[in-house]
Short mmCIF file of C-alpha atoms in Angstrom, two decimals:
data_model
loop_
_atom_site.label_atom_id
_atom_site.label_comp_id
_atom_site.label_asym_id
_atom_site.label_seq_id
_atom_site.Cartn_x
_atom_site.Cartn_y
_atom_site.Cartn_z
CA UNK A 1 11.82 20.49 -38.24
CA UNK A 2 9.08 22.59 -36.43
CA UNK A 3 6.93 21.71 -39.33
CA UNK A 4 7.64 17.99 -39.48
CA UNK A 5 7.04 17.91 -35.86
CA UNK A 6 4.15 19.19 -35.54
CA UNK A 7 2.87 16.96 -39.26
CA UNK A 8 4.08 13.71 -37.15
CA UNK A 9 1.61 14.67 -33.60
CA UNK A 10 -0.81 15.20 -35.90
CA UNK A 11 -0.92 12.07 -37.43
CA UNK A 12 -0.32 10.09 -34.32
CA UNK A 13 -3.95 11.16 -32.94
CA UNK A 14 -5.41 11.62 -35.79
CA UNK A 15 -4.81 7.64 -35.80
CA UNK A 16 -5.68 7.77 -31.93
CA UNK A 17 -9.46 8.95 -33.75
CA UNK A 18 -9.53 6.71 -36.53
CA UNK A 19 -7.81 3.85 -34.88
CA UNK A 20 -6.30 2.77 -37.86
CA UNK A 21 -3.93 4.87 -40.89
CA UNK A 22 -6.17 4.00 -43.48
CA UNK A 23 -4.65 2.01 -46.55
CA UNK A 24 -2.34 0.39 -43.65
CA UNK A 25 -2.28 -1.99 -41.30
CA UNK A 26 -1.89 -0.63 -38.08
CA UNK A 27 -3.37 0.27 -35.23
CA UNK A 28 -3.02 2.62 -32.22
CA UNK A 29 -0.28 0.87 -30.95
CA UNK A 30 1.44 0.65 -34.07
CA UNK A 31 0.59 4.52 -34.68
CA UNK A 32 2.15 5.68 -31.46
CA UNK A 33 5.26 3.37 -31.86
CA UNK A 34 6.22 4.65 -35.33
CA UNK A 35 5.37 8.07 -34.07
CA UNK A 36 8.04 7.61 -31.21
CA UNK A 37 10.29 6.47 -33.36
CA UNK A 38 10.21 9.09 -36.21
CA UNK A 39 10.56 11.75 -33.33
CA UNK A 40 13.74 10.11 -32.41
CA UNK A 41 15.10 10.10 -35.62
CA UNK A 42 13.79 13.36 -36.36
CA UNK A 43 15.26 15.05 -33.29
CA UNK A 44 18.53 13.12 -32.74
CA UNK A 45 17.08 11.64 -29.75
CA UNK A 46 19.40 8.81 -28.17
CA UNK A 47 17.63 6.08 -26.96
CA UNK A 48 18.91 6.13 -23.48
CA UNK A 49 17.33 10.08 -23.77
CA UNK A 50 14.10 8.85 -24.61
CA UNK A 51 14.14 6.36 -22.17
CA UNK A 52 14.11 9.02 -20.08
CA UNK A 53 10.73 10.65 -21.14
CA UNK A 54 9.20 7.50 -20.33
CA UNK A 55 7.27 6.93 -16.95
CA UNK A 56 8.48 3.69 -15.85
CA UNK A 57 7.11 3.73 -12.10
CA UNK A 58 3.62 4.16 -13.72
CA UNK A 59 4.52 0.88 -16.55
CA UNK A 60 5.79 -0.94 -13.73
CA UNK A 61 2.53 -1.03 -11.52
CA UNK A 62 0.64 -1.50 -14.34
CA UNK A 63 2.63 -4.58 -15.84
CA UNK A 64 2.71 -5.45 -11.64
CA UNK A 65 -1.55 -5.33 -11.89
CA UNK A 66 -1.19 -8.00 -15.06
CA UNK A 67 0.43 -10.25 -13.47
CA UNK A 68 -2.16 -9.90 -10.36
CA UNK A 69 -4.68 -10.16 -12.82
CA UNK A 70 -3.45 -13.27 -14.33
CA UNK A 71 -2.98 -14.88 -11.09
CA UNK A 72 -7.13 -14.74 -11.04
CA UNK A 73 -7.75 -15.46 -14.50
CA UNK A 74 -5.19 -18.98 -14.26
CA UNK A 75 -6.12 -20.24 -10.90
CA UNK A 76 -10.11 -20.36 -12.20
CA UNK A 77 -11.13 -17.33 -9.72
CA UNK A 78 -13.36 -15.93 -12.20
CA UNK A 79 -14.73 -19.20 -13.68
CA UNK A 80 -15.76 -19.81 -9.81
CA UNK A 81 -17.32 -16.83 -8.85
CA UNK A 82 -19.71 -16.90 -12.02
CA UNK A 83 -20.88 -20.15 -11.35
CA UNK A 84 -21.86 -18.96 -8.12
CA UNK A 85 -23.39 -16.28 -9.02
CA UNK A 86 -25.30 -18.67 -11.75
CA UNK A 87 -26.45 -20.60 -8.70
CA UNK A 88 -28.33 -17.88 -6.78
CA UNK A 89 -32.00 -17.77 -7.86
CA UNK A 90 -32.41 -14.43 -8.31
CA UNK A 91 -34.50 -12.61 -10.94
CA UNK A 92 -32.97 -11.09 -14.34
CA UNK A 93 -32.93 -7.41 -12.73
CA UNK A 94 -31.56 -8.70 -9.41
CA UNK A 95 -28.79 -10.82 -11.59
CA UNK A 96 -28.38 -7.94 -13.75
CA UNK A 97 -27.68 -5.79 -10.39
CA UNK A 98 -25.49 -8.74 -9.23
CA UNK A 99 -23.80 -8.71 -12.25
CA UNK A 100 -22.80 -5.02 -12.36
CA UNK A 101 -21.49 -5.15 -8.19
CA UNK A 102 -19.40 -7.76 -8.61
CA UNK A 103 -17.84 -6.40 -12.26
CA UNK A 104 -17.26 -2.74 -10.65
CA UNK A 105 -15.51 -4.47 -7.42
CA UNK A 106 -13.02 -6.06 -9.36
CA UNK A 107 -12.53 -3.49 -11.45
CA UNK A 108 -11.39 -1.47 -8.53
CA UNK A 109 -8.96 -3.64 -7.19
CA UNK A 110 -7.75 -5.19 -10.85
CA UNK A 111 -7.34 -3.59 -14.45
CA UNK A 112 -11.03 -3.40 -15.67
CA UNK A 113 -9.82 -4.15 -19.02
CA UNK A 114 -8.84 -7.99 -17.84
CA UNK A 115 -11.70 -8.25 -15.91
CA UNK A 116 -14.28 -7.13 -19.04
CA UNK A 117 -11.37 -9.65 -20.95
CA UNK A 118 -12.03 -12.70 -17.96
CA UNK A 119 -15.97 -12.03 -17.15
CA UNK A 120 -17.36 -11.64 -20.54
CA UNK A 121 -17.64 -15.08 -22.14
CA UNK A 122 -18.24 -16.52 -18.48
CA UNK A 123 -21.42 -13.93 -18.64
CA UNK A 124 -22.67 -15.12 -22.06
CA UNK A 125 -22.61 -18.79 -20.79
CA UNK A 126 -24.40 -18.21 -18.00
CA UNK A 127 -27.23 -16.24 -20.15
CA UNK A 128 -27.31 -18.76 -22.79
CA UNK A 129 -27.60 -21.40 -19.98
CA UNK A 130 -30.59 -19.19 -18.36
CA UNK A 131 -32.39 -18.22 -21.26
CA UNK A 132 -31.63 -14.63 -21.28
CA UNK A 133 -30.89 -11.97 -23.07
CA UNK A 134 -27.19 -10.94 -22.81
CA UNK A 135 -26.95 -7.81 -24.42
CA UNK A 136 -28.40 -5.53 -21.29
CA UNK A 137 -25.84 -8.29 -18.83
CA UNK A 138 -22.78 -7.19 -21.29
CA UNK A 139 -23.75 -3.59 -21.32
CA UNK A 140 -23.86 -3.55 -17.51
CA UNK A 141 -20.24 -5.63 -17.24
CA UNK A 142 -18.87 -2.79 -19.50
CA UNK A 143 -20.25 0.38 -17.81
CA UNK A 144 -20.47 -0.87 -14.27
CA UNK A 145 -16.08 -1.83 -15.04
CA UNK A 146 -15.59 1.54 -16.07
CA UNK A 147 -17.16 3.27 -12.75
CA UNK A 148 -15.74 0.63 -10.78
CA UNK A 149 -12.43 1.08 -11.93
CA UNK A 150 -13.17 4.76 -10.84
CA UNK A 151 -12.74 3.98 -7.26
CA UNK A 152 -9.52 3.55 -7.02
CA UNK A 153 -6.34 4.84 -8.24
CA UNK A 154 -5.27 0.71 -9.26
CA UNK A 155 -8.83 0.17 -11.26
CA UNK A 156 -7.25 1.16 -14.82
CA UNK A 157 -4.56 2.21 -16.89
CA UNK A 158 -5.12 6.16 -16.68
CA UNK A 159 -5.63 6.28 -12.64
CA UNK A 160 -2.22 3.90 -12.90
CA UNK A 161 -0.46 6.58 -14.84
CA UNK A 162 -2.34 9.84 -13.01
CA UNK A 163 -1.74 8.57 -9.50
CA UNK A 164 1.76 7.84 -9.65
CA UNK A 165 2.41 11.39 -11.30
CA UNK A 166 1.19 13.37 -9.15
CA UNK A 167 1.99 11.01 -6.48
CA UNK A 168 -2.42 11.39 -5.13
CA UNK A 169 -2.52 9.46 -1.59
CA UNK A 170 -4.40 6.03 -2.11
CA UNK A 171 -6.71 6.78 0.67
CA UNK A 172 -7.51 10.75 -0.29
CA UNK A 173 -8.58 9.64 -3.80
CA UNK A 174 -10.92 6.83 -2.67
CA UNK A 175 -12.14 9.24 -0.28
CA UNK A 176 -13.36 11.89 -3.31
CA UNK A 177 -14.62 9.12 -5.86
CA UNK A 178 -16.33 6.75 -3.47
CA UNK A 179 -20.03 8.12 -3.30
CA UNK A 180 -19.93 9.45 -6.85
CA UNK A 181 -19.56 6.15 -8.41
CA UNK A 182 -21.49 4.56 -5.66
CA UNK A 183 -24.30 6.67 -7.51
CA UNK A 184 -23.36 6.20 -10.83
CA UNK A 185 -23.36 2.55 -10.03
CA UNK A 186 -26.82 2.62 -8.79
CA UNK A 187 -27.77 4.92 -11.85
CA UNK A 188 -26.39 2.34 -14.27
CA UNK A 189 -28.90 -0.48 -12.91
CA UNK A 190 -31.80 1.50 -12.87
CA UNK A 191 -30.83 3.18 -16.66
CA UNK A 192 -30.16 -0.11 -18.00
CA UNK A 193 -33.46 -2.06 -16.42
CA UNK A 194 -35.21 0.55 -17.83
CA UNK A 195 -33.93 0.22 -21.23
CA UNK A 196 -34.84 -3.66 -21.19
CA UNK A 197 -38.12 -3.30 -20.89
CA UNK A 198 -39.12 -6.53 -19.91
CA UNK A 199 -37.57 -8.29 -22.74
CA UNK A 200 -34.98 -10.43 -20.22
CA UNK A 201 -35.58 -13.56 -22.10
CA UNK A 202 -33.81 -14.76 -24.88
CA UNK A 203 -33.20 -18.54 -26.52
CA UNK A 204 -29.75 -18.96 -26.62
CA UNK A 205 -27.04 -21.49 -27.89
CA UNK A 206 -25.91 -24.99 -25.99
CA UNK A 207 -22.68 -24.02 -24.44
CA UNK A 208 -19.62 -26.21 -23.62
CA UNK A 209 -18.24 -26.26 -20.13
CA UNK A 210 -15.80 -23.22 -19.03
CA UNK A 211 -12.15 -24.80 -19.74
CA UNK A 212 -10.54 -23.35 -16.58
CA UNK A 213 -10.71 -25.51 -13.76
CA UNK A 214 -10.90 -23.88 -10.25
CA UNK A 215 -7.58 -24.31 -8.07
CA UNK A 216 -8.28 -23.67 -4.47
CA UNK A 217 -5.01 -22.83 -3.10
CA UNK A 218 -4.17 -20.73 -6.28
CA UNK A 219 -7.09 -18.30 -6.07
CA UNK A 220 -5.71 -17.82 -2.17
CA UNK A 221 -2.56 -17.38 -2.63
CA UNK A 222 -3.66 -14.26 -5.27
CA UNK A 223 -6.40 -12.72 -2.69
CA UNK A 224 -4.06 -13.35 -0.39
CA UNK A 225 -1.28 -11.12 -2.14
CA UNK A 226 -3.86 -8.61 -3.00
CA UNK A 227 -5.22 -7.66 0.12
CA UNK A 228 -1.42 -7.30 1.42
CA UNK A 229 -1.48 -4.84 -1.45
CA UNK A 230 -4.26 -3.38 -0.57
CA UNK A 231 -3.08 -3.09 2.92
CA UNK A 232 0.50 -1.51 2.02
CA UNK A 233 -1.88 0.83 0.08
CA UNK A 234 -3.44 2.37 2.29
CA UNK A 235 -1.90 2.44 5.80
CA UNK A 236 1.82 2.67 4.54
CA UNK A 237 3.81 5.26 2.41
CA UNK A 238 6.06 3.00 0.84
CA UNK A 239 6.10 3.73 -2.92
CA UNK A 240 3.00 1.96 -4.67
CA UNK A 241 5.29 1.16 -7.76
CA UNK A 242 7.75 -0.73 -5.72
CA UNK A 243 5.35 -2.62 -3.65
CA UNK A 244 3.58 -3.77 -6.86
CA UNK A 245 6.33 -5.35 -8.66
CA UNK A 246 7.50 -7.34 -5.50
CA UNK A 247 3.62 -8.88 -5.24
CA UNK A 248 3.96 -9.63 -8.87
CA UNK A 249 7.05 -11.50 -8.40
CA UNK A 250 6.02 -13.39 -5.17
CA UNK A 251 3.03 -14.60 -7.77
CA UNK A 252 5.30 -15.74 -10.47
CA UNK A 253 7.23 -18.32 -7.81
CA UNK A 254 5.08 -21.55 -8.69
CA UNK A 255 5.14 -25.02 -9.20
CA UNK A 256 1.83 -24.97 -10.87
CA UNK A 257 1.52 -21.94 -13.13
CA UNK A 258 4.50 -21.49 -15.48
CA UNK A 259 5.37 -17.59 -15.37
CA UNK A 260 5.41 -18.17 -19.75
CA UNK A 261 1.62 -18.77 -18.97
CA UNK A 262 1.09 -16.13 -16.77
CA UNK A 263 3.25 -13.59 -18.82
CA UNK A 264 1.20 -14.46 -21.84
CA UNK A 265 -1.52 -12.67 -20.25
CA UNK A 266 0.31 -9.17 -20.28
CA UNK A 267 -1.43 -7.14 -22.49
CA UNK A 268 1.83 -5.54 -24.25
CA UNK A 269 0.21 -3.76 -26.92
CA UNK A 270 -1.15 -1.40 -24.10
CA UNK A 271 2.25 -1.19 -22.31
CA UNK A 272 3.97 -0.33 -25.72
CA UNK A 273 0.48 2.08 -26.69
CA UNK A 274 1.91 4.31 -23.25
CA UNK A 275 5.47 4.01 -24.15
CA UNK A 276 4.84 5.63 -27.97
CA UNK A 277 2.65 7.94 -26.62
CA UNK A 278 5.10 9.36 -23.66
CA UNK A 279 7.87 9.61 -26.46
CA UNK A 280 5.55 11.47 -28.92
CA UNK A 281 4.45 13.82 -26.00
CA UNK A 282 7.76 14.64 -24.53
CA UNK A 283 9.11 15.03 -27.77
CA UNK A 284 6.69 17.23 -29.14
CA UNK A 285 6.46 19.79 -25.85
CA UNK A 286 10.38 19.58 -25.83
CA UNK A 287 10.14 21.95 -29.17
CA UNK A 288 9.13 25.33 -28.96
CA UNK A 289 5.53 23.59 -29.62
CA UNK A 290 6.05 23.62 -25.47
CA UNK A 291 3.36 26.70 -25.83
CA UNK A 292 0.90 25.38 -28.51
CA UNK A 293 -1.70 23.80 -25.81
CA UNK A 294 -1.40 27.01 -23.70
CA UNK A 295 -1.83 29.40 -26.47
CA UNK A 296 -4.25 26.87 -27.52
CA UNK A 297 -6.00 26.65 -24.47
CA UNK A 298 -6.21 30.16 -23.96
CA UNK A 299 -7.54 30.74 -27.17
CA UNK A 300 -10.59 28.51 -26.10
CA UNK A 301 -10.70 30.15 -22.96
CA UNK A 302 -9.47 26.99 -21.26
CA UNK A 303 -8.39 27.28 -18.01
CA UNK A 304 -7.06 23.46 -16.80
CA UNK A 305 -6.20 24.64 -13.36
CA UNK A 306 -10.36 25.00 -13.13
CA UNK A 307 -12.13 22.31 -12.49
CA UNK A 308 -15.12 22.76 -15.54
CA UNK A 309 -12.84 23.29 -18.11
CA UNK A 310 -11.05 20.33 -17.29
CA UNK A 311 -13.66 18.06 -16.76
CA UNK A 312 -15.11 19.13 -20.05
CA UNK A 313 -11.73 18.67 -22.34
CA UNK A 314 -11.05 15.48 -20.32
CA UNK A 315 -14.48 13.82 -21.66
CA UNK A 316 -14.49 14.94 -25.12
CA UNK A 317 -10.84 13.72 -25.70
CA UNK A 318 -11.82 10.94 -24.11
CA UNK A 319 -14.99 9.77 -26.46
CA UNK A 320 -12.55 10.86 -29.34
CA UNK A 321 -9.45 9.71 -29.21
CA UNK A 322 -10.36 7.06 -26.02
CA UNK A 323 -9.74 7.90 -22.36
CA UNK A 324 -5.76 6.46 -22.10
CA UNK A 325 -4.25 8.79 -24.69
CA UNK A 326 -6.64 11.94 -23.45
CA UNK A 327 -5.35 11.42 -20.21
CA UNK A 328 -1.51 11.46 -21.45
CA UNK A 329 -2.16 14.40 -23.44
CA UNK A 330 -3.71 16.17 -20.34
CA UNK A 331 -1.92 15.08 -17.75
CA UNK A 332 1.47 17.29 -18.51
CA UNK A 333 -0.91 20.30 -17.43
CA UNK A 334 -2.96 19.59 -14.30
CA UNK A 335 0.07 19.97 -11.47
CA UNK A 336 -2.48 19.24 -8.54
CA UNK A 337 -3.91 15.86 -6.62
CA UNK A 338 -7.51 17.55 -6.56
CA UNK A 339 -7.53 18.18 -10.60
CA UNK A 340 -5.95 14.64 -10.96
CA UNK A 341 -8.49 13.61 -9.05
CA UNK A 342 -11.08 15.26 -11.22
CA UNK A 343 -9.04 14.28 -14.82
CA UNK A 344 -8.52 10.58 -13.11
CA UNK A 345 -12.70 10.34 -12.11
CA UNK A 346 -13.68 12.44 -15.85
CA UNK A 347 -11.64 10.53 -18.55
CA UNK A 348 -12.62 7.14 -16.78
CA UNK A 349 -16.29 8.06 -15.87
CA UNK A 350 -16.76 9.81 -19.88
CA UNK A 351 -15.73 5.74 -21.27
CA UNK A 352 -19.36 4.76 -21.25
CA UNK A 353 -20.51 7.20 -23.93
CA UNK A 354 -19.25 5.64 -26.40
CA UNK A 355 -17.65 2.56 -27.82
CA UNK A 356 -14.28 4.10 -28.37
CA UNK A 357 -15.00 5.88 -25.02
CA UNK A 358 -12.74 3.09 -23.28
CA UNK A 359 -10.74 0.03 -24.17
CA UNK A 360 -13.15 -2.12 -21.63
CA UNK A 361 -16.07 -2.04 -23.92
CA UNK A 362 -14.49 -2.70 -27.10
CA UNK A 363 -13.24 -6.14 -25.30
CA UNK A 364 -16.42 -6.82 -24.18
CA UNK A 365 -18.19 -6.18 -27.78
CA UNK A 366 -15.66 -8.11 -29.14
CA UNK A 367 -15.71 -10.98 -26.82
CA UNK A 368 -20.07 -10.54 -27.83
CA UNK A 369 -18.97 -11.00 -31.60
CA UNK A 370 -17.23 -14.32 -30.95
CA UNK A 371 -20.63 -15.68 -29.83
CA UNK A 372 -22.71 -14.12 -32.44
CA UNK A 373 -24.11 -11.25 -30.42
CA UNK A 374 -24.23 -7.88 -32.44
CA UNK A 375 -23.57 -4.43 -29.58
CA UNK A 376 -23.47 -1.77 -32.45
CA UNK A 377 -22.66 1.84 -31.28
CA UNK A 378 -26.35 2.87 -31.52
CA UNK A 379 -27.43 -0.38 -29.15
CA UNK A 380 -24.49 1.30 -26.88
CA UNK A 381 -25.00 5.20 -26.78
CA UNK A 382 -28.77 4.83 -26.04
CA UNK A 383 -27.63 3.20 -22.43
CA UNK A 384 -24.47 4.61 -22.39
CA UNK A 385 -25.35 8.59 -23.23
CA UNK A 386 -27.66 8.07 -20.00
CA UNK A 387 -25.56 6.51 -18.06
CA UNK A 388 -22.67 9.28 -19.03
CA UNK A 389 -24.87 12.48 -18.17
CA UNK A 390 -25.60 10.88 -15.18
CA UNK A 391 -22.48 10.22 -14.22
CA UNK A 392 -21.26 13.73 -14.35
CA UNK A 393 -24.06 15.16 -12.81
CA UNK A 394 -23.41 13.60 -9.65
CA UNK A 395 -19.75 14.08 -10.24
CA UNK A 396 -20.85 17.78 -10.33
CA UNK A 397 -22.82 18.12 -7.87
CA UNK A 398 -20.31 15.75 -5.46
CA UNK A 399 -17.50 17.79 -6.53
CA UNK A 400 -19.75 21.15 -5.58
CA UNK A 401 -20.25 20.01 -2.17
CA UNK A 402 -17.03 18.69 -1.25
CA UNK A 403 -15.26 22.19 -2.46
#
């Protein structure tokens, strides 16, 4: 059984590498729900027991963010606040650095993955209207959404899952990662109109109209909700996951937005992605594999209750097997708010090194693809390595002067 065990964890992030079993047709999703479920069966697990190993406050605020999200996408929010933008006659480097403020304050506030899933064709329509070049625009809306989403403990899946945990104080985290990726924001503009080098113009495409009309009262009635959130958030101590689902709920009493549309726009692939990959982690550390990371560890001279160490295994996982399941394998052994912190700011702040670095880019390249724009990893590392080192050298250097 110890054998078998250990053979099915193995394969399960082995496919979190590849993204894909290969001769089969499944994804990461797919490869941590089949791993969940041949743990079960191989351990006798009821399901009411492995219920049990999943987080559900964590799912809960992160389904309760969808729905938040959705409530923007529907009412035309997005559609609205890119035509603005498209109205302010500003030149490409200014747009570019209008571009990357608005995508990173978003991100903080909503999933970054829906935002990169909203913003990105809304981008390319505006540079195909303007004549530009929308690669270095698309780079920017990916990187800037990962360090935005940075900020806060609500900005993407892992800070979801990390914060409610270890239970981190809204206010305490935001306090830590604000100047850092403040800096790395800054960083990413200058790296990136750099990289351009003058070549901001591009002949693009005729483009039809958006198809999301702009409802006033809609896009209200969502900011509204959000900065009650927001609000509860930080000034309260009521429990975040709680809070959440009751602002989702308020949002799906309409007349004008049927909650079928609205729950359309859950991303369940990534809900059932976390659920797999609690089961497969629980299971696996419930064995007497419960020491193979910390004879592992030790063995590398790993010390996770350090900060280095775990900054360093945080963003290698993350470029390899991408920053959600890193931070799930992690997370069972950093105990404290400060290295949460750290794992929450690392895994999410490593997601621009790479492609499958973070789920945001891979929407955004593959929201490029629909329009005939080719990001290959190459066009992505040589702005994204930059940005990366960067990143954690003012993460370094922050987290050396705040300790």
């Amino acid at each position: 059984m110890e054998i078998a065990a250990f053979t099915i964890f193995f394969l399960v992030y082995l496919g979190m590498i590849l993204g894909f079993w290969p001769g089969l047709a499944l994804d990461r999703t797919g490869i941590a729900l089949l791993g969940a479920i041949a743990f079960i069966e191989l351990q006798g697990t009821s399901i009411t027991e492995a219920s049990n190993y999943v987080d559900l406050p964590a799912l809960s605020m992160l389904f309760s963010f969808m729905i938040i999200s959705a409530q923007f996408y529907y009412s035309g929010f997005y559609t609205s606040l890119i035509h603005r933008m498209e109205k302010c006659l500003l030149s490409p480097p200014l747009f570019l650095l209008l571009v990357i403020l608005i995508s990173a304050i978003l991100s903080a506030v909503l999933i970054n993955d829906i935002v990169c899933l909203a913003l990105s064709p809304l981008i390319i329509k505006v540079c195909f209207r303007k004549q530009l070049n929308p690669i270095p625009f698309l780079i920017g809306l990916a990187c800037s959404s990962n360090i935005g989403s940075a900020f806060t403990l609500i900005g993407n899946p892992q800070n979801v899952l990390i914060g409610q945990v270890l239970n981190i104080p809204f206010v305490q985290y935001l306090q830590f990662a604000f100047i850092p990726c403040l800096l790395s924001l800054a960083v990413t503009w200058w790296i990136i109109k750099l990289s351009v080098q003058g070549n901001w113009f591009q002949k693009g495409p005729e483009v039809i109209s958006d198809s999301i009309s702009y409802d006033f009262w809609q896009s209200c009635k969502g900011i509204f909700v959000l900065i009650l959130l927001l609000i509860a958030f930080f000034f309260t101590s009521l429990p975040r996951d709680q809070i959440s689902l009751a602002a989702a709920g308020f949002l799906l009493l309409s007349r004008r937005m049927a909650s079928q549309t609205m729950l359309n726009f859950i991303d369940w692939q990534l809900l059932v992605l976390f659920i797999g990959l609690f089961i497969v982690n629980r299971s696996f550390l419930n064995m007497h594999e419960k020491d193979f990371f910390p004879h592992l560890f030790e063995q590398l001279h790993l010390d996770l209750a350090s900060p280095i160490p775990l900054i360093t295994l945080s963003a290698i996982l993350s470029n390899v097997i991408s920053n959600v399941p890193a931070v799930m394998l992690i997370l069972p052994f950093v105990h404290t708010p400060l290295n949460g912190t750290l794992l929450a700011l690392s895994s999410t702040l490593a997601g621009n090194l790479c492609l499958v670095g973070s789920i945001a880019n891979l929407i955004v390249i593959s929201q490029a693809q629909v329009y005939g724009i080719k990001i290959d990893w190459k066009k992505h590392m040589r702005v994204g390595l930059p940005i990366t080192l960067a990143s954690f050298i003012i993460l370094l250097g922050w987290m050396s002067w705040m300790l």
